[in-house]
mmCIF file with all atom_site columns, C-alpha atoms in Angstrom:
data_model
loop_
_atom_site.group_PDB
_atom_site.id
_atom_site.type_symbol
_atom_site.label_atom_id
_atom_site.label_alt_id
_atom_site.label_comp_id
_atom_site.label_asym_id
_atom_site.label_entity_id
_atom_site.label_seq_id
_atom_site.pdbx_PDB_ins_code
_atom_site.Cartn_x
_atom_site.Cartn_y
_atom_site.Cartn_z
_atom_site.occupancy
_atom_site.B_iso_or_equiv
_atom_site.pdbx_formal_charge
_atom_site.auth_seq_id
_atom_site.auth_comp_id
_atom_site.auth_asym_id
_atom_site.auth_atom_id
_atom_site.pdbx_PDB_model_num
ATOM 1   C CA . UNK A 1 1   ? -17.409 22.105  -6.590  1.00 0.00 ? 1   UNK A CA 1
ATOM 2   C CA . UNK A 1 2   ? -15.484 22.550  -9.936  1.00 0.00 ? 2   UNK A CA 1
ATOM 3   C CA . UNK A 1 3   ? -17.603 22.048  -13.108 1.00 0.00 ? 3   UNK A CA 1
ATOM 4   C CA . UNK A 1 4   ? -15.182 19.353  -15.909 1.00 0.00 ? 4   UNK A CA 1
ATOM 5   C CA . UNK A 1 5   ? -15.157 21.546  -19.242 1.00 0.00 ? 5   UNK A CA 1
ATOM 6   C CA . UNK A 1 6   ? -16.080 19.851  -21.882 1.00 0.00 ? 6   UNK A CA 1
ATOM 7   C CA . UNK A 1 7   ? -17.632 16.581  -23.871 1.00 0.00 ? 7   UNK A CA 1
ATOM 8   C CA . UNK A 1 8   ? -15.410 14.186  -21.298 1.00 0.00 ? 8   UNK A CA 1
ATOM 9   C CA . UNK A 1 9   ? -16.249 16.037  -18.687 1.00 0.00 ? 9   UNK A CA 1
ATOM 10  C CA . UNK A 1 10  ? -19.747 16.017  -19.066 1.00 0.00 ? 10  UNK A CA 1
ATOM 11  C CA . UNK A 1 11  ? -19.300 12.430  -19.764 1.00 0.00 ? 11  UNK A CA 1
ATOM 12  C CA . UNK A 1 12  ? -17.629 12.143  -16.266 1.00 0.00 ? 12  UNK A CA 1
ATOM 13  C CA . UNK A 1 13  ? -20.420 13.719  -14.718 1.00 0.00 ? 13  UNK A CA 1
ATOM 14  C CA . UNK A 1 14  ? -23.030 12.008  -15.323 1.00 0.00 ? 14  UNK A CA 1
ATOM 15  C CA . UNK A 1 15  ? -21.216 8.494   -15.070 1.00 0.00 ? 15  UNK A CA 1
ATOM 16  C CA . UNK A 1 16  ? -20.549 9.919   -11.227 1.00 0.00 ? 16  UNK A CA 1
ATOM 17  C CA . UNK A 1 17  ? -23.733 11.042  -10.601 1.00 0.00 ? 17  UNK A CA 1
ATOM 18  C CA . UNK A 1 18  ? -25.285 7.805   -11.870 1.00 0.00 ? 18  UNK A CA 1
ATOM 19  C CA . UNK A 1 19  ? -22.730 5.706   -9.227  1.00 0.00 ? 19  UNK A CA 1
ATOM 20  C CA . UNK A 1 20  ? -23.848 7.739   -6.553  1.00 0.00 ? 20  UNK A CA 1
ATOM 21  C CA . UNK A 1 21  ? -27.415 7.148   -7.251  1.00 0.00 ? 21  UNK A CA 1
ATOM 22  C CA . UNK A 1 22  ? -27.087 3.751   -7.516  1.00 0.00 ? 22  UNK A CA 1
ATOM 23  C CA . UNK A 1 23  ? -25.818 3.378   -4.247  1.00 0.00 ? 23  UNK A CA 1
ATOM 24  C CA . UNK A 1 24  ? -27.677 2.887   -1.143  1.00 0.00 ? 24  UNK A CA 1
ATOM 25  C CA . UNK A 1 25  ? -25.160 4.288   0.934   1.00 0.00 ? 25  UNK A CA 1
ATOM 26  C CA . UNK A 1 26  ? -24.193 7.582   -0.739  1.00 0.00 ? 26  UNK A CA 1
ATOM 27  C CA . UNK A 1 27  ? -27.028 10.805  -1.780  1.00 0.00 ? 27  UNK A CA 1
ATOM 28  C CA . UNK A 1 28  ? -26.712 13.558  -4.045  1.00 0.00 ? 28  UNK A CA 1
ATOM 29  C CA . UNK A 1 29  ? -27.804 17.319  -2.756  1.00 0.00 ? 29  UNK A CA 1
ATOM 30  C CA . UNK A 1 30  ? -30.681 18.739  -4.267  1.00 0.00 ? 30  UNK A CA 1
ATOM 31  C CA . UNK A 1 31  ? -28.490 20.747  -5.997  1.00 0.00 ? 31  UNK A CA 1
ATOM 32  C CA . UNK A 1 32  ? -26.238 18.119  -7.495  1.00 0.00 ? 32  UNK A CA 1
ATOM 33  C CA . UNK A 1 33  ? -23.202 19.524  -6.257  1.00 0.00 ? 33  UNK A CA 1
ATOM 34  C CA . UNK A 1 34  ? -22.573 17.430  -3.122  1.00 0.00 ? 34  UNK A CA 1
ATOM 35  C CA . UNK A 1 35  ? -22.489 14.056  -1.946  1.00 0.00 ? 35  UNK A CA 1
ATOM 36  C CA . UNK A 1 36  ? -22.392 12.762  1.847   1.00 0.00 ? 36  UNK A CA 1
ATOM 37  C CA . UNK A 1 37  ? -23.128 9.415   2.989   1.00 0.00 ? 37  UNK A CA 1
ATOM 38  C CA . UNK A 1 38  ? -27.249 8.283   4.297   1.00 0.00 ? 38  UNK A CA 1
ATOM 39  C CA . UNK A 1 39  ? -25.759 4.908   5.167   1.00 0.00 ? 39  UNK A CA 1
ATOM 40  C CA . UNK A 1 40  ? -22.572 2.929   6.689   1.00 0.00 ? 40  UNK A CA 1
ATOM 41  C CA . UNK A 1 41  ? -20.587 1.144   4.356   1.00 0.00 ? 41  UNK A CA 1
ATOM 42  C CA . UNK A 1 42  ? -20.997 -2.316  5.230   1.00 0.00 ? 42  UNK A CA 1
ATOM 43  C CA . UNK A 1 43  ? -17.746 -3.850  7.137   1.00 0.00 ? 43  UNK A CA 1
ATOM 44  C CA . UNK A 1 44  ? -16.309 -6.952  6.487   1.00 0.00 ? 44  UNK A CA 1
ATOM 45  C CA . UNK A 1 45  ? -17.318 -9.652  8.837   1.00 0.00 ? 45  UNK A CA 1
ATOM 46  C CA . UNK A 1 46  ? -13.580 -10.474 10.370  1.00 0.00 ? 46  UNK A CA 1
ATOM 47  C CA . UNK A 1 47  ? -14.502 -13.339 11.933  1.00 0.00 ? 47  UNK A CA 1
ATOM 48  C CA . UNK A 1 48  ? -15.665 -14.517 8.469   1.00 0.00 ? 48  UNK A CA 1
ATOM 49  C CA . UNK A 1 49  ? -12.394 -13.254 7.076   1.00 0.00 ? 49  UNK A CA 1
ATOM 50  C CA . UNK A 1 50  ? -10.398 -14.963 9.169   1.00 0.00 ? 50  UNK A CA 1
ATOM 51  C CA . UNK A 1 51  ? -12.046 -18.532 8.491   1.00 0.00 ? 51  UNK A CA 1
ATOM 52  C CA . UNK A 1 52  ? -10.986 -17.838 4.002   1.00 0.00 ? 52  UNK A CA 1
ATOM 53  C CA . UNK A 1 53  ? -7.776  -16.507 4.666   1.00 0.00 ? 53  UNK A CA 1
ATOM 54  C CA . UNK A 1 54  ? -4.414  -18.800 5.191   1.00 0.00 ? 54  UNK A CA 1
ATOM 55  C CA . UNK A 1 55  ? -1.361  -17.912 6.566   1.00 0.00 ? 55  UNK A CA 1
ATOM 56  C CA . UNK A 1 56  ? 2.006   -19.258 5.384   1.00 0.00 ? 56  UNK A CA 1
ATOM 57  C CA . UNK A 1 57  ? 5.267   -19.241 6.431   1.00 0.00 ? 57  UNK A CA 1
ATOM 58  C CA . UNK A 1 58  ? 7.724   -20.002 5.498   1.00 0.00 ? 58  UNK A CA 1
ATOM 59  C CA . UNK A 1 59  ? 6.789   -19.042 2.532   1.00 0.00 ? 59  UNK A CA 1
ATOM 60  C CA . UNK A 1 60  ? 8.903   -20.989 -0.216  1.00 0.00 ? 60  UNK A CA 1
ATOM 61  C CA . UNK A 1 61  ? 11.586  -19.479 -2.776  1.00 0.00 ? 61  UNK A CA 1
ATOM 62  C CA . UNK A 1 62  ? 9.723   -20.075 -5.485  1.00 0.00 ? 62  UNK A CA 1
ATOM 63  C CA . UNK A 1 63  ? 6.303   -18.961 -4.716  1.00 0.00 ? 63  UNK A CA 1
ATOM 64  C CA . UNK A 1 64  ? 7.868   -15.107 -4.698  1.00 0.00 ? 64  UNK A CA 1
ATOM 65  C CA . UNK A 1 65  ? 4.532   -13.446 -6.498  1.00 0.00 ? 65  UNK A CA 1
ATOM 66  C CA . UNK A 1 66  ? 1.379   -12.827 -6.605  1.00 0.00 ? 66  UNK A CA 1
ATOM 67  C CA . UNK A 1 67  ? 0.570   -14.990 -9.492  1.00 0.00 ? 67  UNK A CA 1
ATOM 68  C CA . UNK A 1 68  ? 2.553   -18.408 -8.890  1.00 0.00 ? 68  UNK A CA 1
ATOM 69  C CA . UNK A 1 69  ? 0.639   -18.399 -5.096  1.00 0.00 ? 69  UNK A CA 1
ATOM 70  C CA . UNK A 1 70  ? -2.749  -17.601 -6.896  1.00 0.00 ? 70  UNK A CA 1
ATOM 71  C CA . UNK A 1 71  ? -1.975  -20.542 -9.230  1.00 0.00 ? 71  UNK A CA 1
ATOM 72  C CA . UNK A 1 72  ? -0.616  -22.991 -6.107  1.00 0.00 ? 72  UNK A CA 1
ATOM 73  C CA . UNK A 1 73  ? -3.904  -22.481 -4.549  1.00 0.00 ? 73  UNK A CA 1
ATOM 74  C CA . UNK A 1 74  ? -6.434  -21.871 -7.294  1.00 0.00 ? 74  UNK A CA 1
ATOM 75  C CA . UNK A 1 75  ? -7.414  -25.934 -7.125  1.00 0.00 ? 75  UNK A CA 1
ATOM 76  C CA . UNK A 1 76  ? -8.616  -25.462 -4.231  1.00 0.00 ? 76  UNK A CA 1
ATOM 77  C CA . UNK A 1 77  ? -10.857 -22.555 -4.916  1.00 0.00 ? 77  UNK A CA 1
ATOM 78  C CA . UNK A 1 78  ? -11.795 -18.820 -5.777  1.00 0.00 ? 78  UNK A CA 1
ATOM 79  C CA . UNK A 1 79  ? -8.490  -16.989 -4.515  1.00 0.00 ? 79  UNK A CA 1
ATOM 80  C CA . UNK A 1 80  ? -9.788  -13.054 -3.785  1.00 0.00 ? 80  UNK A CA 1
ATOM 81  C CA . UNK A 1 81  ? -6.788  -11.997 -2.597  1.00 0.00 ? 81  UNK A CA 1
ATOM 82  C CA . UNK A 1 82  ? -2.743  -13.069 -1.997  1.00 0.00 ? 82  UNK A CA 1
ATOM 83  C CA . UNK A 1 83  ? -0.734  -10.745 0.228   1.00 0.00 ? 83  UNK A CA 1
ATOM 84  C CA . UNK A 1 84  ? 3.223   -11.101 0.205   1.00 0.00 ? 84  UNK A CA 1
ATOM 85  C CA . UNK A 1 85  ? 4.873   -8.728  2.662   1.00 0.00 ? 85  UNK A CA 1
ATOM 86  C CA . UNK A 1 86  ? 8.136   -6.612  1.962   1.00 0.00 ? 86  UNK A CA 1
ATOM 87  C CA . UNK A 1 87  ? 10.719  -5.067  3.924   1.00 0.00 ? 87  UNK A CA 1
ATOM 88  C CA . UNK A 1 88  ? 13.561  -3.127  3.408   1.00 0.00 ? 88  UNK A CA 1
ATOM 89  C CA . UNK A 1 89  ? 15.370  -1.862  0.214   1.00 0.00 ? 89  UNK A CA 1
ATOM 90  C CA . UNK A 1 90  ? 15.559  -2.893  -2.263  1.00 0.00 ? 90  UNK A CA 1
ATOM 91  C CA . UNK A 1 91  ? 11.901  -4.703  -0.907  1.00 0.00 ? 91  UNK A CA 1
ATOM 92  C CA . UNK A 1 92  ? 12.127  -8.387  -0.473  1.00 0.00 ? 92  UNK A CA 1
ATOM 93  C CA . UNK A 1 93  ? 9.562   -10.562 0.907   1.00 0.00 ? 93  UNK A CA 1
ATOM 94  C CA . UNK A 1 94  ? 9.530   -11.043 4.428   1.00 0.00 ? 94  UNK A CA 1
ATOM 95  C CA . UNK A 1 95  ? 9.076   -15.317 4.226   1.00 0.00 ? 95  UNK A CA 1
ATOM 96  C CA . UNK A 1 96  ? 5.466   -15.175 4.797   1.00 0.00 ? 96  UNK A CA 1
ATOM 97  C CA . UNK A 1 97  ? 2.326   -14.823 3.394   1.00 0.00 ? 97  UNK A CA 1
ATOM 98  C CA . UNK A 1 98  ? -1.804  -14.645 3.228   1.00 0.00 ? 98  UNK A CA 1
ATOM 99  C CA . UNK A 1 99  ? -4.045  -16.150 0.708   1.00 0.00 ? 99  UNK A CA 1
ATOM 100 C CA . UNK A 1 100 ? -7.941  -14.991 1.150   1.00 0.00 ? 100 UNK A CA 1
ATOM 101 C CA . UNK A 1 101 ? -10.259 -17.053 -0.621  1.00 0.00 ? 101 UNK A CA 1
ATOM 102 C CA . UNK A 1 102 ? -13.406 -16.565 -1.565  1.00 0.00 ? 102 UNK A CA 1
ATOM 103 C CA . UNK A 1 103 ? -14.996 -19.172 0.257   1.00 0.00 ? 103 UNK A CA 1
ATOM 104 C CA . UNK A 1 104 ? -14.318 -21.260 3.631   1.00 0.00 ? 104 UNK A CA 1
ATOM 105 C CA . UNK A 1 105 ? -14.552 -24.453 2.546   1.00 0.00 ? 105 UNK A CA 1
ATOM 106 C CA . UNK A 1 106 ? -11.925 -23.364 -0.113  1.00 0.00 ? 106 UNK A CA 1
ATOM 107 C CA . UNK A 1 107 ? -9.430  -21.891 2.554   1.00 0.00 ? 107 UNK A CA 1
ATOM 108 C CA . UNK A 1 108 ? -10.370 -25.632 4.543   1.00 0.00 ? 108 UNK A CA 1
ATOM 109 C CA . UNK A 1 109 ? -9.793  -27.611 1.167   1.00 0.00 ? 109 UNK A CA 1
ATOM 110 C CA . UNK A 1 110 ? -6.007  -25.534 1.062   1.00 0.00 ? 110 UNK A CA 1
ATOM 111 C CA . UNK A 1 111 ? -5.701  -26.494 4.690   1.00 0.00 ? 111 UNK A CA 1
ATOM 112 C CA . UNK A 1 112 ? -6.063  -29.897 4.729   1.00 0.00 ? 112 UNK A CA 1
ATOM 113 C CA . UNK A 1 113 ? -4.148  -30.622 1.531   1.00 0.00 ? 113 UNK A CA 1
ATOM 114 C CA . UNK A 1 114 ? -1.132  -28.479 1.382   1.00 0.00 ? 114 UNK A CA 1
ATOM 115 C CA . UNK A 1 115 ? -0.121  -28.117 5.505   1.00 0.00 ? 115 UNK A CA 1
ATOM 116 C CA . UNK A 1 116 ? 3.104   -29.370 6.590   1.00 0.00 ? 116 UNK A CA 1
ATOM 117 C CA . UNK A 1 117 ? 3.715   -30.048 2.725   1.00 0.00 ? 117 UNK A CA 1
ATOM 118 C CA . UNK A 1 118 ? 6.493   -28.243 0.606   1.00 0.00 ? 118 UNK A CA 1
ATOM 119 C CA . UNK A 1 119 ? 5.499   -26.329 -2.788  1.00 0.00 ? 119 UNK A CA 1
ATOM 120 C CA . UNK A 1 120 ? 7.762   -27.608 -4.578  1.00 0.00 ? 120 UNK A CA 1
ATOM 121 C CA . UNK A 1 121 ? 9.724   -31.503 -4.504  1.00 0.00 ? 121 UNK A CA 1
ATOM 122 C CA . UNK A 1 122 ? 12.415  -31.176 -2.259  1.00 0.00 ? 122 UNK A CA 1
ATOM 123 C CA . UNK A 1 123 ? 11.611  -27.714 -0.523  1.00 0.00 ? 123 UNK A CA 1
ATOM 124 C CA . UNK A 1 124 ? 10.943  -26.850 3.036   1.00 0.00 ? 124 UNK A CA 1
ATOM 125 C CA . UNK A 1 125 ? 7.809   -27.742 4.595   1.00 0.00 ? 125 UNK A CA 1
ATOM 126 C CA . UNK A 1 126 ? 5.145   -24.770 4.331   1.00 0.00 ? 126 UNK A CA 1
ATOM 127 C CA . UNK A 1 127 ? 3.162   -24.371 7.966   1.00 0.00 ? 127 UNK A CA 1
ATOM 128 C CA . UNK A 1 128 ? -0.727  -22.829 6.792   1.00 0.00 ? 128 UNK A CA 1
ATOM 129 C CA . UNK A 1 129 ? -2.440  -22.124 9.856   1.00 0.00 ? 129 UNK A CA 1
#
């Protein structure tokens, strides 16, 4: 492996080997030059997924970003991640989307309250299943 020259290189070097040695899944060679994994990496739990994350469809106008369907559903809960599919070019959002929270009673609380509802007074009614 290729040495980084220098005062920011060294700096990189030591911040790497101190993230490898933190981790339980990862080990350095005795020779500090290589690192292979001791351990899996631990897999998300899909059925767990599945329970915190939301499908919608169709997905209204107005919620067309990231941000504005974080901030629909952020009452409800710790949003970890919002998902918006494209297609085509230029690449415009397919009419559906996901919403992951970070907890299931969140992703229930979202359920419950916005299903069969529009976003927005006078807009279609969004299906969550």
């Amino acid at each position: 492996a290729k040495r980084a020259k220098g005062p920011d290189g060294d700096r990189r070097l030591a911040l790497g080997r101190a993230c490898v040695e933190a981790s339980p899944a990862l080990e350095l060679s005795a020779d500090g030059k290589r690192v292979r994994r001791v351990a899996p990496f631990a897999a998300p739990d899909d059925e767990a997924l599945g329970a915190r994350t939301l499908y919608l469809e169709p997905l209204d106008p107005d919620l067309d970003d990231h941000d504005t369907v974080r901030a629909r559903f952020a009452p409800f809960g710790a949003v970890a991640h919002v998902s918006l599919p494209t297609a085509g070019a230029p690449r415009r959002r397919r009419g559906f989307g996901f919403v992951e929270f970070e907890r299931r009673e969140h992703a229930e609380a979202a359920l419950v309250a916005c299903d069969g509802k529009p976003a927005r007074e006078g807009g279609a009614p969004t299906t969550i299943l």
